[in-house]
GROMACS .gro file of C-alpha atoms in nm:
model
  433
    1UNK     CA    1  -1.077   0.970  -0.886
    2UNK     CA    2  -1.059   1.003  -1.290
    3UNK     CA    3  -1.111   0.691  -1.484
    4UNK     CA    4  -0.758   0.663  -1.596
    5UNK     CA    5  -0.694   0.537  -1.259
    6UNK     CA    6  -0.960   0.374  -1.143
    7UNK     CA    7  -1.069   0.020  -1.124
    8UNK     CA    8  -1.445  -0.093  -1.150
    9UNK     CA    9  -1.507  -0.291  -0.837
   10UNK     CA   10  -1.327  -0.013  -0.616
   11UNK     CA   11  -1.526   0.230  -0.804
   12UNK     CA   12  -1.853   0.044  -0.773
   13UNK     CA   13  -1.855   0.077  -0.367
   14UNK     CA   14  -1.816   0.420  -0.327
   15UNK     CA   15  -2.071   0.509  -0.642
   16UNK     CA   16  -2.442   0.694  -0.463
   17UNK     CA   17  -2.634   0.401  -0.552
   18UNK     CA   18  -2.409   0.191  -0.355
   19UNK     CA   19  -2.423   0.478  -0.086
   20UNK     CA   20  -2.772   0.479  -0.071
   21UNK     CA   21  -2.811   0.082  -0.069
   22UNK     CA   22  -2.625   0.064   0.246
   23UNK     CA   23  -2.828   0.370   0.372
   24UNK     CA   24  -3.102   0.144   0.308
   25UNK     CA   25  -2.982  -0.134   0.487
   26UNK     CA   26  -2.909   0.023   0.802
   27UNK     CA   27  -3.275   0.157   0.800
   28UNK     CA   28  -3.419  -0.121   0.745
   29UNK     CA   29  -3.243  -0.353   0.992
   30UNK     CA   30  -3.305  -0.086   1.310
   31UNK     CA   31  -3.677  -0.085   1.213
   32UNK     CA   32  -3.641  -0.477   1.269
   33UNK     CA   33  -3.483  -0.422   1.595
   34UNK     CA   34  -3.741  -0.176   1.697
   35UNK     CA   35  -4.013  -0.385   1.654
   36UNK     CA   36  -3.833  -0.709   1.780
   37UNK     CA   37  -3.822  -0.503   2.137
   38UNK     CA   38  -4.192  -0.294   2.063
   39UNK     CA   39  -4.086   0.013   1.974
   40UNK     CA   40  -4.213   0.033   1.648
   41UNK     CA   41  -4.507  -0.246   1.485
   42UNK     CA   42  -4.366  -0.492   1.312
   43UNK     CA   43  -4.584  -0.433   1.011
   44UNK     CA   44  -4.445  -0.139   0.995
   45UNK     CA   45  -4.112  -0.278   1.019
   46UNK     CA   46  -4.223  -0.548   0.715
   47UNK     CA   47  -4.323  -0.261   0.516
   48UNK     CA   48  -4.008  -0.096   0.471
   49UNK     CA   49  -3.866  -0.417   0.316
   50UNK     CA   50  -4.061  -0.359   0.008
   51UNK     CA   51  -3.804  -0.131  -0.147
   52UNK     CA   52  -3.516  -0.399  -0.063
   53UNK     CA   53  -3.502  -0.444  -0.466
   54UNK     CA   54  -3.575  -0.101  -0.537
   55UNK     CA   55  -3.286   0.097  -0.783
   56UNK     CA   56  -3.293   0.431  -0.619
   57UNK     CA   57  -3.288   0.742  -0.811
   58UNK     CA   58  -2.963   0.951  -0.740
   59UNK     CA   59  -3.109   1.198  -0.933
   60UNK     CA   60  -3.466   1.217  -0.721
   61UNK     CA   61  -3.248   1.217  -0.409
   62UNK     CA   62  -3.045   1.510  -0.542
   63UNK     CA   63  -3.340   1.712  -0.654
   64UNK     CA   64  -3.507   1.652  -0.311
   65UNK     CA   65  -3.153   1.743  -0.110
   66UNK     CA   66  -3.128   2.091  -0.335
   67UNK     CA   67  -3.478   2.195  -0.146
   68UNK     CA   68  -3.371   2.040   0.218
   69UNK     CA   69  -3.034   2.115   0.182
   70UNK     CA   70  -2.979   1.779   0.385
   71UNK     CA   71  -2.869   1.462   0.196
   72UNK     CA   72  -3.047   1.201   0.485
   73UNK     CA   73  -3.329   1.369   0.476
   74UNK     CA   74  -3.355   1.411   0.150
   75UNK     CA   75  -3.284   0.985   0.118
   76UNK     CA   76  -3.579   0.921   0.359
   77UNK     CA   77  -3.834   1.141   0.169
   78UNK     CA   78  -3.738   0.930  -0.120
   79UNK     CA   79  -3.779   0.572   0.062
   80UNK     CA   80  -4.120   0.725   0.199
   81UNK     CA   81  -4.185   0.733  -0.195
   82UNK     CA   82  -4.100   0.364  -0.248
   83UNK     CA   83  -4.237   0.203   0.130
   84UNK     CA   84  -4.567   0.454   0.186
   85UNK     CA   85  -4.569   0.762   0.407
   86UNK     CA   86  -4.763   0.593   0.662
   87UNK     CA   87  -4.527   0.236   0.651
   88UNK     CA   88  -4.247   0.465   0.659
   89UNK     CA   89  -4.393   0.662   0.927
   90UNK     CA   90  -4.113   0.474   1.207
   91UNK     CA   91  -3.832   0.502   0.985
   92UNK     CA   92  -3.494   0.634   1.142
   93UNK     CA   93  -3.680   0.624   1.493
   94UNK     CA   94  -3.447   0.768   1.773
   95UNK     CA   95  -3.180   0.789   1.530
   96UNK     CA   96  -2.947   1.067   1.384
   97UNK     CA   97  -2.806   1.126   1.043
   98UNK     CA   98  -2.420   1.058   1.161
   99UNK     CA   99  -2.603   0.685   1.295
  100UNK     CA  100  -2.646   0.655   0.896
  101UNK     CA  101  -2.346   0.846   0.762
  102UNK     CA  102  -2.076   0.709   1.002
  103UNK     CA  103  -2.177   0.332   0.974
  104UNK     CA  104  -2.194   0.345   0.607
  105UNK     CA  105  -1.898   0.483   0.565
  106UNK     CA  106  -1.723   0.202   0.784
  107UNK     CA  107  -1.899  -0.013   0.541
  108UNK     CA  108  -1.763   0.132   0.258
  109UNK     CA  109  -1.392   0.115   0.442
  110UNK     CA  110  -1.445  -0.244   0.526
  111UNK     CA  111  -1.555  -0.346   0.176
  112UNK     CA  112  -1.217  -0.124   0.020
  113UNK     CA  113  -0.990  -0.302   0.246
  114UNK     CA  114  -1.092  -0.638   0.130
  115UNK     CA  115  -1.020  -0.530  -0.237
  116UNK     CA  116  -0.724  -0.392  -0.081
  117UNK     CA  117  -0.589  -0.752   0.090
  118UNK     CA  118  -0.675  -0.909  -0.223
  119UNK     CA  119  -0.455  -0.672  -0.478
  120UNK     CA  120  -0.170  -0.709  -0.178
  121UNK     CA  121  -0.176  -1.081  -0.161
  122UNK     CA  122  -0.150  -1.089  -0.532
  123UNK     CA  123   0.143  -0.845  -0.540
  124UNK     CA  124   0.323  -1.122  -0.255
  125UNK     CA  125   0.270  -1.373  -0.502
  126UNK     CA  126   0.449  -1.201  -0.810
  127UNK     CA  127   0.725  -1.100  -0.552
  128UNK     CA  128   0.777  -1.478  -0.444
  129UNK     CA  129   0.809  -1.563  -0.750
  130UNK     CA  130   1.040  -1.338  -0.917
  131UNK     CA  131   1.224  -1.343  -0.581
  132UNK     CA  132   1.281  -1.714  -0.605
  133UNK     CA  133   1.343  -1.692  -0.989
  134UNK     CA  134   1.647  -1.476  -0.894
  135UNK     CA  135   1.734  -1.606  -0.582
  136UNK     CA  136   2.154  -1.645  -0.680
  137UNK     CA  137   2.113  -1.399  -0.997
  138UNK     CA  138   2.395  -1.185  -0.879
  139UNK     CA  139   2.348  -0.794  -0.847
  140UNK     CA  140   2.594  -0.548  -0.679
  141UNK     CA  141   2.452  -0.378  -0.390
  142UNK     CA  142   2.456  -0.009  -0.336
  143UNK     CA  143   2.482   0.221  -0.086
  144UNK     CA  144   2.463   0.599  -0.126
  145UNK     CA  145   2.402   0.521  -0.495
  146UNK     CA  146   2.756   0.388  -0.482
  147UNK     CA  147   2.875  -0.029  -0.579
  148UNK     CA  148   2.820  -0.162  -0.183
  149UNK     CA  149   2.892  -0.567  -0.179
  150UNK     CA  150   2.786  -0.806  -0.399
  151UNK     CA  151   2.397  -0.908  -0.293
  152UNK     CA  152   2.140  -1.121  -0.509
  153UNK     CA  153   1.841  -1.029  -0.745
  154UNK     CA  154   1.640  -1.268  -0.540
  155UNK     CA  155   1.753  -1.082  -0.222
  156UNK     CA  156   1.572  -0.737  -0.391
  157UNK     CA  157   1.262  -0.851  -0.418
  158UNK     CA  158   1.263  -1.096  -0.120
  159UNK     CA  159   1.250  -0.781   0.082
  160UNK     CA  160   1.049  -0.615  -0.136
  161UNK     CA  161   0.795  -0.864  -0.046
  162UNK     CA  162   0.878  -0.885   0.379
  163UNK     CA  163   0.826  -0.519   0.303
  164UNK     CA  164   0.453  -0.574   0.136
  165UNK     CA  165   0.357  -0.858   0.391
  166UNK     CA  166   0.413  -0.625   0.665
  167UNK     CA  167   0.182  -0.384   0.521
  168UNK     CA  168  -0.063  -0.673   0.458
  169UNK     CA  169  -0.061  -0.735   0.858
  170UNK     CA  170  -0.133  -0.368   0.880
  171UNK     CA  171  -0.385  -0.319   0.646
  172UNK     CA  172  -0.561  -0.658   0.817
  173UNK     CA  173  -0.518  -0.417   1.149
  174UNK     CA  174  -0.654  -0.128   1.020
  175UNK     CA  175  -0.965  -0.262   0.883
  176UNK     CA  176  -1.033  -0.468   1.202
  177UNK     CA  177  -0.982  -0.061   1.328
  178UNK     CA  178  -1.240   0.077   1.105
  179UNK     CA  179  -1.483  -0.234   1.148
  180UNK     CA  180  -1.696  -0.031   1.354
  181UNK     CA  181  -2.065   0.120   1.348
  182UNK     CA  182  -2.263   0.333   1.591
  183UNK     CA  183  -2.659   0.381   1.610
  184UNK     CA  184  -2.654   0.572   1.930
  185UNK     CA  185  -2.881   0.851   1.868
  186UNK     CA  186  -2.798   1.248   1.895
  187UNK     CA  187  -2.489   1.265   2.115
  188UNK     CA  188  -2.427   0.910   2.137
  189UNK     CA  189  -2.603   0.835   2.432
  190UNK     CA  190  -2.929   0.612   2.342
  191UNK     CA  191  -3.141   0.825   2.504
  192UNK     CA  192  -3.411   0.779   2.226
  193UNK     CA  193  -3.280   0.437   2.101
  194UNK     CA  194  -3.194   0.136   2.293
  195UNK     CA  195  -2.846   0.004   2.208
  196UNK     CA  196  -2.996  -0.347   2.104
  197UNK     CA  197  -3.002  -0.193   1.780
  198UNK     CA  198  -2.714  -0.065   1.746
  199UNK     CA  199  -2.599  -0.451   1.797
  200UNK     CA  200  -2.808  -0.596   1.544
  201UNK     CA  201  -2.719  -0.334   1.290
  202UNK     CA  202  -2.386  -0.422   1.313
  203UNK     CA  203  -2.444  -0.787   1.340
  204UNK     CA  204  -2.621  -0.748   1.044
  205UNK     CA  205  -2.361  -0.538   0.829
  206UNK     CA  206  -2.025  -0.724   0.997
  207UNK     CA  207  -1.907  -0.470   1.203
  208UNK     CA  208  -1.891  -0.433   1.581
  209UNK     CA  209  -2.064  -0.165   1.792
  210UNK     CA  210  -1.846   0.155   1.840
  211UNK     CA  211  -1.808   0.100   2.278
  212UNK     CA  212  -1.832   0.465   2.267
  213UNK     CA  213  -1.958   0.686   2.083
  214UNK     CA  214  -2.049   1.070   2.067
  215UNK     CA  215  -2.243   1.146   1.789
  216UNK     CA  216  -2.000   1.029   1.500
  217UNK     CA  217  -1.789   0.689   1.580
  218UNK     CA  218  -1.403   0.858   1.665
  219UNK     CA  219  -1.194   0.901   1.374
  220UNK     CA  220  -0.865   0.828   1.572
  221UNK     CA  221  -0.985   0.534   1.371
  222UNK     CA  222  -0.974   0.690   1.060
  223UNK     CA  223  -0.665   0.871   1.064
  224UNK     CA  224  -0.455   0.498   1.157
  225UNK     CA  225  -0.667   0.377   0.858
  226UNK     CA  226  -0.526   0.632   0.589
  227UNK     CA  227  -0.228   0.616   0.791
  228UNK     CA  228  -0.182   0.279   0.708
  229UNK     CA  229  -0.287   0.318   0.304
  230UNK     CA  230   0.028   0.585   0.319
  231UNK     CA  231   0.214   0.375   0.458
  232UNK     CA  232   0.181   0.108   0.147
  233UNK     CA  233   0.153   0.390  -0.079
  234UNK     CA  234   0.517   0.471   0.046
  235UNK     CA  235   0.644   0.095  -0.006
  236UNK     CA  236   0.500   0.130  -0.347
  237UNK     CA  237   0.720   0.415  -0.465
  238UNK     CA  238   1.011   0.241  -0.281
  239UNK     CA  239   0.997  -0.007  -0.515
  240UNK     CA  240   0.891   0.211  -0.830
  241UNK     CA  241   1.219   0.409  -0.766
  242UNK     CA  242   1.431   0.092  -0.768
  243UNK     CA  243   1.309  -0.050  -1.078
  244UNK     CA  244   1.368   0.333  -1.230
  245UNK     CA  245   1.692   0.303  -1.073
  246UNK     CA  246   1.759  -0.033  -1.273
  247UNK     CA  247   1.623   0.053  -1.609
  248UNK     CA  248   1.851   0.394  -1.613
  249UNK     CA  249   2.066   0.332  -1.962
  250UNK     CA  250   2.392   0.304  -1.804
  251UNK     CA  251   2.227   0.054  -1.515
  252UNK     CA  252   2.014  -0.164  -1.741
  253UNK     CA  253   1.974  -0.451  -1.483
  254UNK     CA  254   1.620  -0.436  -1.477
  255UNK     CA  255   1.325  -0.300  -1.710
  256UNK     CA  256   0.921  -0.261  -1.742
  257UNK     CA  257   0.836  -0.506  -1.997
  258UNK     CA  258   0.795  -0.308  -2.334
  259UNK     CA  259   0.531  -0.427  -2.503
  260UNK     CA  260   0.472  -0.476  -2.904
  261UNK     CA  261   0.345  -0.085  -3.078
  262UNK     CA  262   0.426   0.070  -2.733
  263UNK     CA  263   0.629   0.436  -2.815
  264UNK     CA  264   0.871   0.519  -2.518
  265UNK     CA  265   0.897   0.930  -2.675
  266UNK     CA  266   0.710   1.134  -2.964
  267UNK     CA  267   1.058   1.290  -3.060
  268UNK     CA  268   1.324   1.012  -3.013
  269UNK     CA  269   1.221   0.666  -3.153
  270UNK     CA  270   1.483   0.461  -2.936
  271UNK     CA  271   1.315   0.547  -2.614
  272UNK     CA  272   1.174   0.286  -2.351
  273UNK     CA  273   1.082   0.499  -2.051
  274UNK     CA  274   0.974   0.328  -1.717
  275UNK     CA  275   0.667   0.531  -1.730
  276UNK     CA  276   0.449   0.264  -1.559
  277UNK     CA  277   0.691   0.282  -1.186
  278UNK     CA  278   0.735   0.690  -1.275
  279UNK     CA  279   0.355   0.704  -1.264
  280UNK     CA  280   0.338   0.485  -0.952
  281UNK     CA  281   0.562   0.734  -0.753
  282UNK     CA  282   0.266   1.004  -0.849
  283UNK     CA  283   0.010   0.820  -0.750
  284UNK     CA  284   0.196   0.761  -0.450
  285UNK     CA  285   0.162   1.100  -0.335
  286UNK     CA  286  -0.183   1.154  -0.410
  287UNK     CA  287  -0.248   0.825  -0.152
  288UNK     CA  288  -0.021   1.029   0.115
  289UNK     CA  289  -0.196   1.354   0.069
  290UNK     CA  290  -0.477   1.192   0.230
  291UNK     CA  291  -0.297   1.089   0.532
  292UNK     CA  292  -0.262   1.436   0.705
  293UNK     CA  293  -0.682   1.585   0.668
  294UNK     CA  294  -0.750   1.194   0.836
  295UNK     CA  295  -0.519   1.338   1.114
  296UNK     CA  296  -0.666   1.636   1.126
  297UNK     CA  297  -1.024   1.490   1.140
  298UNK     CA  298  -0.964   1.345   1.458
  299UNK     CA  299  -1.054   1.708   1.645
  300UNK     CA  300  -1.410   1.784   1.617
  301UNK     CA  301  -1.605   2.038   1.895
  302UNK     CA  302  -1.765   1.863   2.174
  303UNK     CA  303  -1.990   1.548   2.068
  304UNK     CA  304  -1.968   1.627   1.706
  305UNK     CA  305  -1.927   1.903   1.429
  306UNK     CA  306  -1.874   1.815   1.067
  307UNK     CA  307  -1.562   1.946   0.962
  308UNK     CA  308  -1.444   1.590   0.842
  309UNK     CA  309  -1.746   1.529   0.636
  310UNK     CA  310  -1.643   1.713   0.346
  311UNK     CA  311  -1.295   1.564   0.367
  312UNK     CA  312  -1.392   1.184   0.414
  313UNK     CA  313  -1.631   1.217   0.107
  314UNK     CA  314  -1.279   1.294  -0.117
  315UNK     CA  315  -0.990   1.095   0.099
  316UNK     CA  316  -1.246   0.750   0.093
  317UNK     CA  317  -1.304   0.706  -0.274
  318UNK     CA  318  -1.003   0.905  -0.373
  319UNK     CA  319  -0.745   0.708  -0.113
  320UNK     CA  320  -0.892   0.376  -0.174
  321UNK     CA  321  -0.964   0.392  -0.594
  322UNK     CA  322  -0.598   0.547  -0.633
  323UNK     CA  323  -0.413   0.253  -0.364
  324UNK     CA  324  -0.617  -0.014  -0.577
  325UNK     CA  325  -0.516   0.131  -0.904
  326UNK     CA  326  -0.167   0.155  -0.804
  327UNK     CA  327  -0.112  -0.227  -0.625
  328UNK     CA  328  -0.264  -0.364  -0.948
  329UNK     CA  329  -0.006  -0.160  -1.155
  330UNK     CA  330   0.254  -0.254  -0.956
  331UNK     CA  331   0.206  -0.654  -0.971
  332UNK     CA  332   0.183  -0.639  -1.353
  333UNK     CA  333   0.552  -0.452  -1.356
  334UNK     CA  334   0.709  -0.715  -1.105
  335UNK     CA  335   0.473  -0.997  -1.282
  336UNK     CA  336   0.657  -0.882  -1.652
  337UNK     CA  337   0.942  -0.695  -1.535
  338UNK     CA  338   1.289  -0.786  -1.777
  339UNK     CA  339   1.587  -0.873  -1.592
  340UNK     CA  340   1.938  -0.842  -1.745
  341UNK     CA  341   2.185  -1.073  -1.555
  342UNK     CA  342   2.455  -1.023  -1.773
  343UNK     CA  343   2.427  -0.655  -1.721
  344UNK     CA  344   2.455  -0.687  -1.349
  345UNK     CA  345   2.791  -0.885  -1.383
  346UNK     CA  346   2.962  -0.643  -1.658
  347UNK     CA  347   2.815  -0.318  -1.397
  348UNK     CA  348   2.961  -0.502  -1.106
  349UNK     CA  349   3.306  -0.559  -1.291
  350UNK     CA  350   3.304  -0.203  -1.389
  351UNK     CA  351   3.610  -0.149  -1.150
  352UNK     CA  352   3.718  -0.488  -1.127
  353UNK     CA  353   3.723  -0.642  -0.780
  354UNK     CA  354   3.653  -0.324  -0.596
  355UNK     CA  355   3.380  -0.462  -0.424
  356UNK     CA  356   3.595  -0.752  -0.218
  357UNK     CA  357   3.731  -0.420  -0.024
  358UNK     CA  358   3.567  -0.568   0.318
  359UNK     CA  359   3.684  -0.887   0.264
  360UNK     CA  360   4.083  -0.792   0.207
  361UNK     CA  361   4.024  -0.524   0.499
  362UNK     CA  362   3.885  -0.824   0.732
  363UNK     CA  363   4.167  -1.060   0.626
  364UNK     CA  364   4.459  -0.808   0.711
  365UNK     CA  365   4.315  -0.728   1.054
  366UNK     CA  366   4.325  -1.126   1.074
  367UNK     CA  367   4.643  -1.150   0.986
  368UNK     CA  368   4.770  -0.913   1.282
  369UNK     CA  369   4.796  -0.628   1.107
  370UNK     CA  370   4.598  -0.288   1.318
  371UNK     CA  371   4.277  -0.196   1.135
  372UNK     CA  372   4.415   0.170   1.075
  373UNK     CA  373   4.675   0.010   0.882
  374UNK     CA  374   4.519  -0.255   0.698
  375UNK     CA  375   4.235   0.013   0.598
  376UNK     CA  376   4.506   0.238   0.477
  377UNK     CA  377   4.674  -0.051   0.267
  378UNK     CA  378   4.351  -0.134   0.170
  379UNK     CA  379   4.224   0.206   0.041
  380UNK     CA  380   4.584   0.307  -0.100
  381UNK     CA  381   4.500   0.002  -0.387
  382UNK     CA  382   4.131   0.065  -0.456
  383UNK     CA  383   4.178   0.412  -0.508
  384UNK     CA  384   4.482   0.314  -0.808
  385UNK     CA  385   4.096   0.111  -0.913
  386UNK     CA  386   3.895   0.440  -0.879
  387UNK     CA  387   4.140   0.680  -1.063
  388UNK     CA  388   4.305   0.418  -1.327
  389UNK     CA  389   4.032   0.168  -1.394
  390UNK     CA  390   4.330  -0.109  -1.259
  391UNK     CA  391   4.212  -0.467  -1.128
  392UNK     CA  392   4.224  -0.432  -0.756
  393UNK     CA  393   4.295  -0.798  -0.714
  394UNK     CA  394   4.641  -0.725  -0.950
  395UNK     CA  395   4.672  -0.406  -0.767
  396UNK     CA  396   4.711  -0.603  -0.404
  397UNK     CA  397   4.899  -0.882  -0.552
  398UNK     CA  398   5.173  -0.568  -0.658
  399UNK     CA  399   5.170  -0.456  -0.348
  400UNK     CA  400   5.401  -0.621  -0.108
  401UNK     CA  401   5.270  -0.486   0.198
  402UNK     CA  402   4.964  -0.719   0.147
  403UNK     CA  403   5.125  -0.994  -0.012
  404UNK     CA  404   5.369  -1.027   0.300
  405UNK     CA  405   5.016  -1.014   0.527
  406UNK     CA  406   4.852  -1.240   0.339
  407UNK     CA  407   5.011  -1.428   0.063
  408UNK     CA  408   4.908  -1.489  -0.301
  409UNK     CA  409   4.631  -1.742  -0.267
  410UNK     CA  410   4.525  -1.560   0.058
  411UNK     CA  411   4.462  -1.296  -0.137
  412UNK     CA  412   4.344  -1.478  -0.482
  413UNK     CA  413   4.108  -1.655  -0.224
  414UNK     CA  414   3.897  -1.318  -0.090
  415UNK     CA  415   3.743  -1.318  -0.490
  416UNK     CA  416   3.537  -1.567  -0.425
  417UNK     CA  417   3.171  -1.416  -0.503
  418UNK     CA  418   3.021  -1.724  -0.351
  419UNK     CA  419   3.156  -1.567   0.010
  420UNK     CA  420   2.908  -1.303  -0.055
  421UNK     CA  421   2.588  -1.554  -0.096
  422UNK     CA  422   2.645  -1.822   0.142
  423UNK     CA  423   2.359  -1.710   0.365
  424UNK     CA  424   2.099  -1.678   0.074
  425UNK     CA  425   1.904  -1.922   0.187
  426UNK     CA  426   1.895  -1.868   0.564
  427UNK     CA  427   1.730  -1.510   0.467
  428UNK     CA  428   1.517  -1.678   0.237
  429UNK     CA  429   1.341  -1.924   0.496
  430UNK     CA  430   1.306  -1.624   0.695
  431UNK     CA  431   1.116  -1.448   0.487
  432UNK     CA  432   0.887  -1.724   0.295
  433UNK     CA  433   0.889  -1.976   0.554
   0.00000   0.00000   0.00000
């Protein structure tokens, strides 16, 4: 992933000399379980310890691969340099490159997905509290793009964040998934290596061992991982596109915080542009594009072939750096993000009443008159609202079809916004507990 949209610490685990560290590490603890059970001396196992503070040269490795056309290979000629050809002589015993590859690439998964859990749970927090900020800030609710019912600020980003602690339960899931490593020799069987390795590897590393394996661990696992990072990806742009929604001129309920020197356009001075959510819904799409190749990795030819190498070594770093970048973003527009309260009471006033439609619609039917009729009497008013920019409340209390159904103050009494928010805080203890 380019810098612009990168973070250190994500970039960090996927760099080569993290790569190769973990390559390390894996060697190192199946020559300890080889010699625990006799395989291999334990010397020789001792020996290959020596290079546990050793900086390996990416370049050296690359140099060697370009003759052996084999990047494992070309990693253990360079660890022969560091332990001794003849300490080094039992390294990789009974094993197979994808014993390496696969495991450290779990690794790599598992370590992403705890940067991951911590950018979500600090993305919950800023949601709680803006969300309980805003709890009765009055907003009008839209469907189709079109003034709904009257709902709350507080209620926006409430789901917002039962939207984002779902995904945290899934992302927990998926890296439990991917928590996996395999050193079961070529075709998975253990023919050459006995699976008490396999077990302390993974002990060592935090993962489990794969039950079964072929030669690679199965990327069914994979695919519900990215699957999962799309998912969030998705619930990111979801949110983007609201905020854009909000900070629209003639919307203005909500902004990204502008900040002092900032320039929203290189033409027009007076711009403030929600660039930061517009560039979220991009980034968005390059998580998903990763989504579909993981699906497609889970066919490979008999006991292995590696037709997802090539895409894993993009989709991991690129997936993972871009998801980071973008939950960070996202919690500093919901951390500084302007809200306008005034603007959502003058936008939901725009046609005055309108949105107590339901309510005088509810009453009628009540009041014994059919539905078909009471819609009719109620649609026959708002439309006077839609065309003439009238008051529907005046509009009812002129028409004496209603007024003979339901009285003056019936009808003065179905304004009440406070109708509308009564249940606030049942939704809220549902959602925070």
């Amino acid at each position: 992933m380019i810098p612009r949209y990168s973070r250190p610490q994500m970039v960090a685990n996927w760099s080569q000399e993290t790569k190769f560290k973990i390559w390390y590490e894996i060697e190192a603890h199946a020559c300890d379980a080889q010699a625990a059970i006799g395989v291999i001396p334990k010397e020789n196992a001792e020996a290959v310890w020596k290079a546990k503070d050793v900086e390996f040269d990416v370049a050296k490795i690359d140099e060697i691969e370009a003759v052996t056309k084999h990047d494992v290979i070309a990693f253990l000629t360079h660890l022969a340099d560091h332990v001794g050809a003849e300490e080094a002589r039992f390294v990789h015993q009974g094993m197979t490159s994808s014993d390496v590859l696969d495991t450290c690439f779990n690794v790599q998964l598992v370590r992403a997905s705890d940067i991951l859990i911590a950018d979500l749970e600090e993305l919950l927090a800023a949601l709680k509290r803006r969300a309980i900020e805003h709890k009765d800030t009055v907003r009008v609710g839209r469907s189709h793009g079109i003034h709904a019912e009257p709902t709350t600020m507080g209620l926006t980003f409430a789901r917002f964040y039962a939207e984002m602690d779902r995904n945290l339960a899934r992302l927990k899931a998926a890296r439990e998934e991917i928590s996996t490593g395999a050193i079961s020799g070529a075709v998975g069987t253990f023919a050459n290596i006995d699976p008490s390795v396999e077990e302390h590897v993974c002990k060592e590393l935090g993962l489990t061992p794969e039950p079964i394996s072929t030669q690679v661990i199965p990327r069914d696992r994979h695919a519900m991982f990215f699957s999962v990072l799309g998912v969030i990806a998705s619930s990111i742009e979801n949110i983007a596109t609201e905020v854009r929604h909000m900070q629209r001129t003639e919307v203005l309920e909500g902004a990204e915080f502008f900040s002092m020197g900032q320039k929203g356009s290189s033409a027009m001075p007076h711009k403030k542009n929600p660039v930061l959510t517009e560039n979220l819904t991009g980034l968005a799409r390059l998580v998903r594009s990763a989504v579909i190749p993981a699906m497609e990795n889970v066919t490979l030819w008999h006991e292995r072939d590696i037709s997802h190498s090539s895409v894993e070594r993009a989709i991991g770093p690129d997936a993972t750096i871009t998801l980071d970048f973008a939950l960070a973003r996202l919690t500093g527009v919901i951390d500084k993000m302007l809200i306008f309260p005034q603007n959502m009471l003058d936008n939901m006033n725009k046609y005055p009443g309108l949105v107590m439609s339901q309510r005088v619609l509810l009453a009628l039917t009540q009041a014994g008159v059919s539905r078909e009729d009471s819609y009719s009497m109620v649609q026959r008013n708002a439309l006077k609202v839609w065309e003439e920019r009238t008051d529907f409340r005046e509009e009812l209390l002129a028409d004496k079809d209603v007024v003979e159904a339901l009285g003056v103050e019936g009808i003065n009494e179905k304004f009440n916004m406070e109708y509308h928010t009564k249940h606030v805080d049942t939704i809220f203890k549902r959602v925070f507990g």
